[in-house]
Short mmCIF file of C-alpha atoms in Angstrom, two decimals:
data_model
loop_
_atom_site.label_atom_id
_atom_site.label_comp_id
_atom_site.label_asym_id
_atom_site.label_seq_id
_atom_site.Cartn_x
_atom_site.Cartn_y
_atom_site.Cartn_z
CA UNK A 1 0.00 0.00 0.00
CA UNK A 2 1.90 3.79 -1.07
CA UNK A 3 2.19 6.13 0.91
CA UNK A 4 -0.77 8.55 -0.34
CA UNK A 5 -4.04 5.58 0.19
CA UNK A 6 -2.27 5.68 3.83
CA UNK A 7 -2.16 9.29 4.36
CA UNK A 8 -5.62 9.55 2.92
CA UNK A 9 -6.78 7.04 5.34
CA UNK A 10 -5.70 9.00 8.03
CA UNK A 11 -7.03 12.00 7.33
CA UNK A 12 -10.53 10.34 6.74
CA UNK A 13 -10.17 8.43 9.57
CA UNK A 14 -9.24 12.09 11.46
CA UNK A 15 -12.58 13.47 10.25
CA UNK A 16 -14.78 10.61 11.56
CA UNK A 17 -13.42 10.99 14.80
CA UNK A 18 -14.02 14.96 14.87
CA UNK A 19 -17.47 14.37 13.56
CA UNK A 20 -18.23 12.33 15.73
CA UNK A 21 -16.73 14.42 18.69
CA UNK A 22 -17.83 17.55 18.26
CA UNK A 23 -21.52 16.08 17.46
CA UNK A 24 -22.47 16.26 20.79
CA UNK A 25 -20.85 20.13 20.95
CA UNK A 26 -22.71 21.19 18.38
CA UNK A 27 -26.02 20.52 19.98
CA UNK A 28 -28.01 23.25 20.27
CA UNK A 29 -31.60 24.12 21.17
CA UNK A 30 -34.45 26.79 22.19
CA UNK A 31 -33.31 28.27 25.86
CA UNK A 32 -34.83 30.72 28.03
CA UNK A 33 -32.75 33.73 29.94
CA UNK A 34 -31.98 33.79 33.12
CA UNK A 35 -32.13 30.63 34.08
CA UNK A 36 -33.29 31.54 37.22
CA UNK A 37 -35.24 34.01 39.39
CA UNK A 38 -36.34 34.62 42.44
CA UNK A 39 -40.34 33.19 43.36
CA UNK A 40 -42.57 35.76 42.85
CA UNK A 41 -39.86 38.13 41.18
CA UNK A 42 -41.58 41.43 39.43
CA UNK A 43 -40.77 43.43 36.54
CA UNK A 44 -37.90 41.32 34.88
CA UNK A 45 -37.66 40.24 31.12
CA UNK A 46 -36.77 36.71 30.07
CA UNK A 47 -35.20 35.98 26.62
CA UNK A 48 -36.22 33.09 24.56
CA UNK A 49 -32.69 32.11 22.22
CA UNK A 50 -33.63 31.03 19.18
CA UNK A 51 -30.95 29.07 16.91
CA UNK A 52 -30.91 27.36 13.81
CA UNK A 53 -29.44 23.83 13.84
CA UNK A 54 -30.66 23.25 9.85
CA UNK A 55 -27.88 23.82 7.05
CA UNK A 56 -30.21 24.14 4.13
CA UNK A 57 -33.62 25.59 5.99
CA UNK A 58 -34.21 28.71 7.85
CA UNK A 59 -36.72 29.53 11.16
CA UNK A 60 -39.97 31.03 10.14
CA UNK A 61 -41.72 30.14 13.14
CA UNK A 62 -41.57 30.24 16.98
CA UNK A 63 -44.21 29.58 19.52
CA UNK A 64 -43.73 29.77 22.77
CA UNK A 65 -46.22 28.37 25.66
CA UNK A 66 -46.50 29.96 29.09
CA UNK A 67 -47.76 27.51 31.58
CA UNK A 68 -50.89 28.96 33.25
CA UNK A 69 -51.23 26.31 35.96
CA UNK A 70 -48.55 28.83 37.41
CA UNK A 71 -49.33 31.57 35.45
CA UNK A 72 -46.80 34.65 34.48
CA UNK A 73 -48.97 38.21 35.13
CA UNK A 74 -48.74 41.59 33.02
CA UNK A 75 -46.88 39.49 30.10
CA UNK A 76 -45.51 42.25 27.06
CA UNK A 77 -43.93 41.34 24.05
CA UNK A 78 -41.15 43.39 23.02
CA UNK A 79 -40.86 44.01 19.41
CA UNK A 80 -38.53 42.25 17.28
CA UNK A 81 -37.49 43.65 13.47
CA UNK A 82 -38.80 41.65 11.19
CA UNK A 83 -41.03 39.57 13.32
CA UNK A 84 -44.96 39.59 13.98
CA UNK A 85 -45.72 38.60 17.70
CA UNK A 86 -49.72 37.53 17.90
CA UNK A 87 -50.04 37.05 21.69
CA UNK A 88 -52.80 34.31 23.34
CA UNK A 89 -55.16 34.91 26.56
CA UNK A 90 -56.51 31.37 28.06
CA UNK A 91 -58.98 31.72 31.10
CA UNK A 92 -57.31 30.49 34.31
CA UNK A 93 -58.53 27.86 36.14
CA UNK A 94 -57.81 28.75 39.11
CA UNK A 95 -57.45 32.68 39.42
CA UNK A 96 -54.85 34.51 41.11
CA UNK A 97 -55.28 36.84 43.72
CA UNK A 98 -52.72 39.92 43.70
CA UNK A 99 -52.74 43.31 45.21
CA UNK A 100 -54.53 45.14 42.53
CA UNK A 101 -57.22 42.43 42.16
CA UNK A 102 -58.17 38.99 41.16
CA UNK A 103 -56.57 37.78 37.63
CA UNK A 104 -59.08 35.53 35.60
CA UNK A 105 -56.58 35.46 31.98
CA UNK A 106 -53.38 35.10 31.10
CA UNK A 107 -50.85 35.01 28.29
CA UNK A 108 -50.73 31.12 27.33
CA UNK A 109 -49.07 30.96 23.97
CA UNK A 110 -46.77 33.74 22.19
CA UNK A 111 -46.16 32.94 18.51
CA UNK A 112 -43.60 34.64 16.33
CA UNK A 113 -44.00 35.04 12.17
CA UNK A 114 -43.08 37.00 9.23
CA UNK A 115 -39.36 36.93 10.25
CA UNK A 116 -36.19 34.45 9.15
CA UNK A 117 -33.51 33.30 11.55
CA UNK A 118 -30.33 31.81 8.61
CA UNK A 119 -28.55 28.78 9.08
CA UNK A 120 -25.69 28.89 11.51
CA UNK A 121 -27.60 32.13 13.60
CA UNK A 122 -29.66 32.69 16.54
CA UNK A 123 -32.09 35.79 17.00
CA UNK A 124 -33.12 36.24 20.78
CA UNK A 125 -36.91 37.46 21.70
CA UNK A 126 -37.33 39.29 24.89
CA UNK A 127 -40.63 39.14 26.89
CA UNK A 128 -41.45 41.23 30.06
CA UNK A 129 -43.55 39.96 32.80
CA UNK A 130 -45.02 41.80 35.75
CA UNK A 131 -44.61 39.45 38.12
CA UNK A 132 -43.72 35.53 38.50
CA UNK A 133 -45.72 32.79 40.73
CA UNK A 134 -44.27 31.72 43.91
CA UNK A 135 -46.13 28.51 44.52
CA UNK A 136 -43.42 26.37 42.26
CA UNK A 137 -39.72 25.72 42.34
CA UNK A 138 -39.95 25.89 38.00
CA UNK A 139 -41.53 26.97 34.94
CA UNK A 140 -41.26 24.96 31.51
CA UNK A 141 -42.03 27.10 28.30
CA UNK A 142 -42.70 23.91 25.86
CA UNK A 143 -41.69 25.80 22.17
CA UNK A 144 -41.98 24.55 18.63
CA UNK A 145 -39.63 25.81 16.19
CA UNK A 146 -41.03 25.67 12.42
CA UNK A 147 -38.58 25.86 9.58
CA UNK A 148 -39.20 27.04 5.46
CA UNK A 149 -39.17 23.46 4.64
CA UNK A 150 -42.33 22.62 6.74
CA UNK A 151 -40.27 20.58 9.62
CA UNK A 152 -41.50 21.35 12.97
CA UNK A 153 -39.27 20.95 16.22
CA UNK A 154 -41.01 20.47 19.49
CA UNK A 155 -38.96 21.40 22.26
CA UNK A 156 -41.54 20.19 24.31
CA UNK A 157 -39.48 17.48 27.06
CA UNK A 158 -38.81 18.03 30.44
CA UNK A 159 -36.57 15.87 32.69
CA UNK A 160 -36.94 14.62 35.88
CA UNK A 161 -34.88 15.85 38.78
CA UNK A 162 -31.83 14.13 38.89
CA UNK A 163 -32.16 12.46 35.12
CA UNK A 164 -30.00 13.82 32.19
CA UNK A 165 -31.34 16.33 30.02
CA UNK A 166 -33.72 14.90 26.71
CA UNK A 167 -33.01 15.34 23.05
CA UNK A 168 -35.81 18.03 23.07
CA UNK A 169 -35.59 19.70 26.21
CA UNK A 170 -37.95 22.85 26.63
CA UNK A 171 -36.56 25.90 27.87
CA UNK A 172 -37.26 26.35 31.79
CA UNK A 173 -36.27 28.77 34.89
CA UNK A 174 -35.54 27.61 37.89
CA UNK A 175 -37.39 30.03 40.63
CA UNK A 176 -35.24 30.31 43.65
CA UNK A 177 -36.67 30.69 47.40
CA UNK A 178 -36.79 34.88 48.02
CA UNK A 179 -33.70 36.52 49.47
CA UNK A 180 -35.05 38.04 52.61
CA UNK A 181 -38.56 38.16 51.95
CA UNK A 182 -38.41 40.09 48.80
CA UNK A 183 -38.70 38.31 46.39
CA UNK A 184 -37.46 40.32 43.97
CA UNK A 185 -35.75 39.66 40.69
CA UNK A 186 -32.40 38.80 39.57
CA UNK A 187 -30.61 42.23 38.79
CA UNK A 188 -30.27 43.33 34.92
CA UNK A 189 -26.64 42.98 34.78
CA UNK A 190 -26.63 39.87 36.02
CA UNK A 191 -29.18 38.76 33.72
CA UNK A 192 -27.25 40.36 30.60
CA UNK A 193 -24.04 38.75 31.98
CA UNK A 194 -26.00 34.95 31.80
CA UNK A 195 -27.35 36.28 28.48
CA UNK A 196 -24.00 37.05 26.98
CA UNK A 197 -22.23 33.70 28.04
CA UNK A 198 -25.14 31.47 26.74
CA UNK A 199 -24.65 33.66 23.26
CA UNK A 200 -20.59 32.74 23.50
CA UNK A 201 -21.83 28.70 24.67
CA UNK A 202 -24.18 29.25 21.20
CA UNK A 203 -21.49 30.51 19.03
CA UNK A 204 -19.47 28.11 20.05
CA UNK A 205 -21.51 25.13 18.89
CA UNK A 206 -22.68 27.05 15.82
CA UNK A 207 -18.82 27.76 15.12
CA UNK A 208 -18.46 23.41 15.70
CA UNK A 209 -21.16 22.77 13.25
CA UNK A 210 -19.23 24.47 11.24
CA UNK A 211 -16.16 22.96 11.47
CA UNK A 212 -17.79 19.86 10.95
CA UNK A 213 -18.77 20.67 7.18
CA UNK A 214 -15.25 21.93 6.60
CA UNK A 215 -13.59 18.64 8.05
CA UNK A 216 -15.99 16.50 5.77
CA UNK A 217 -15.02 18.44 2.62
CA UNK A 218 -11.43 17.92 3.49
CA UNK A 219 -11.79 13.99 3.76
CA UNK A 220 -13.76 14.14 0.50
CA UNK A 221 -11.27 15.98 -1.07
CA UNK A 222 -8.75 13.72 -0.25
CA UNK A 223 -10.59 10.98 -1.08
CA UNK A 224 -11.02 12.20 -4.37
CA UNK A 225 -7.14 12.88 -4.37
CA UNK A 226 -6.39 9.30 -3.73
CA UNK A 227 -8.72 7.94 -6.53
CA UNK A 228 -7.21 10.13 -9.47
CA UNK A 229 -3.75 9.15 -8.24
CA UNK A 230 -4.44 5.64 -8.16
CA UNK A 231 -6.29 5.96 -11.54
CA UNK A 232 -3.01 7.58 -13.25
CA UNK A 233 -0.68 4.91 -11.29
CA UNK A 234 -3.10 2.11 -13.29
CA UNK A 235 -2.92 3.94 -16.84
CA UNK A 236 0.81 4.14 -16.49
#
């Protein structure tokens, strides 16, 4: 066997193992930001990331579902360039009793359209609440992601404490017991500094999907190297 088929073989062989590696890097999936707050927290914003894990398809669609057995009050969208937020009341079952009165609705479902998140990019959607419940330790926002070529992701699975995380995890906050009765939430630049290293954690894997493309044209290419100098070994 020369010297080239071997080299080839390596490099090939290099590539599998980095594909198969960085696989698992790459992952990445509809999260919500900060991942935690304080029960009962008021007047905080949580951002919903976005990416696109497709190579050939872009996002067209987002929906997002608040849980109303532990409702979020005073929901607002804010507005995102390029996007068309249509925002849904449900009826609680069981209203909530606040300060200013009893709440009967809620915002249950928040559904995004009209825009286009690219391959390889994430677009972030903020959404202001007035004030969290404090009768749970978490809140699950189960969010499909719909992309130009009709597939639909449901990031819809939650894990059980303790178990490791699913394939389609939806996004949740952990709500943290109140720091001395306050209850308020977690401070906005502590929020923008979990915000900013989630977007390095996302660039990161977008950067390894990447990679991965490159590494597989590489072993192709030397594949294809090997073949044409075996072909003009033969003919000679």
């Amino acid at each position: 066997m020369s010297a080239i088929p071997r080299r080839a073989g390596a490099v090939i062989a290099l590539a599998a193992v980095g594909v198969l590696t960085a696989a698992g890097a790459a992952s990445a999936h509809v999260t919500v930001h900060p991942e935690s707050y304080a029960r009962g927290a008021t007047d905080g914003t949580l951002t919903f990331r976005v990416p696109d894990e497709e190579d050939s398809a872009s996002t067209t669609k987002i929906q997002i579902f608040l849980p109303t057995d532990h409702p979020l009050l005073g929901v607002l969208v804010a507005p995102r360039d390029g996007w068309t937020a249509k925002v849904t009341d449900t009826r609680l079952r069981t209203p909530v009793t606040t300060d200013d009165g009893t709440v009967t609705d809620a915002v249950s479902e928040i559904t995004w359209t009209g825009g286009k998140i690219g391959a390889g990019q994430y677009e972030d959607f903020d959404v202001a609440f007035g004030q969290l419940p404090d009768d749970t330790g978490r809140l699950a926002f189960k969010a499909l992601q719909t992309y130009s070529d009709g597939k639909t992701v449901r990031w819809i699975e939650e894990a059980a404490q303790g178990d490791e995380e699913p394939e389609n995890p939806a996004p949740v906050v952990k709500l943290t017991a109140k720091k001395g009765g306050g209850g308020t939430a977690a401070t906005p630049a502590k929020a923008q500094e979990a915000v900013a290293r989630s977007s390095d954690s996302t660039a990161r894997g977008l950067g390894v999907a990447g990679l991965i493309v490159g590494v597989l044209g590489l072993a192709a290419a030397a594949f294809a190297l090997v073949r044409t100098r075996s072909a003009g070994s033969r003919d000679a």
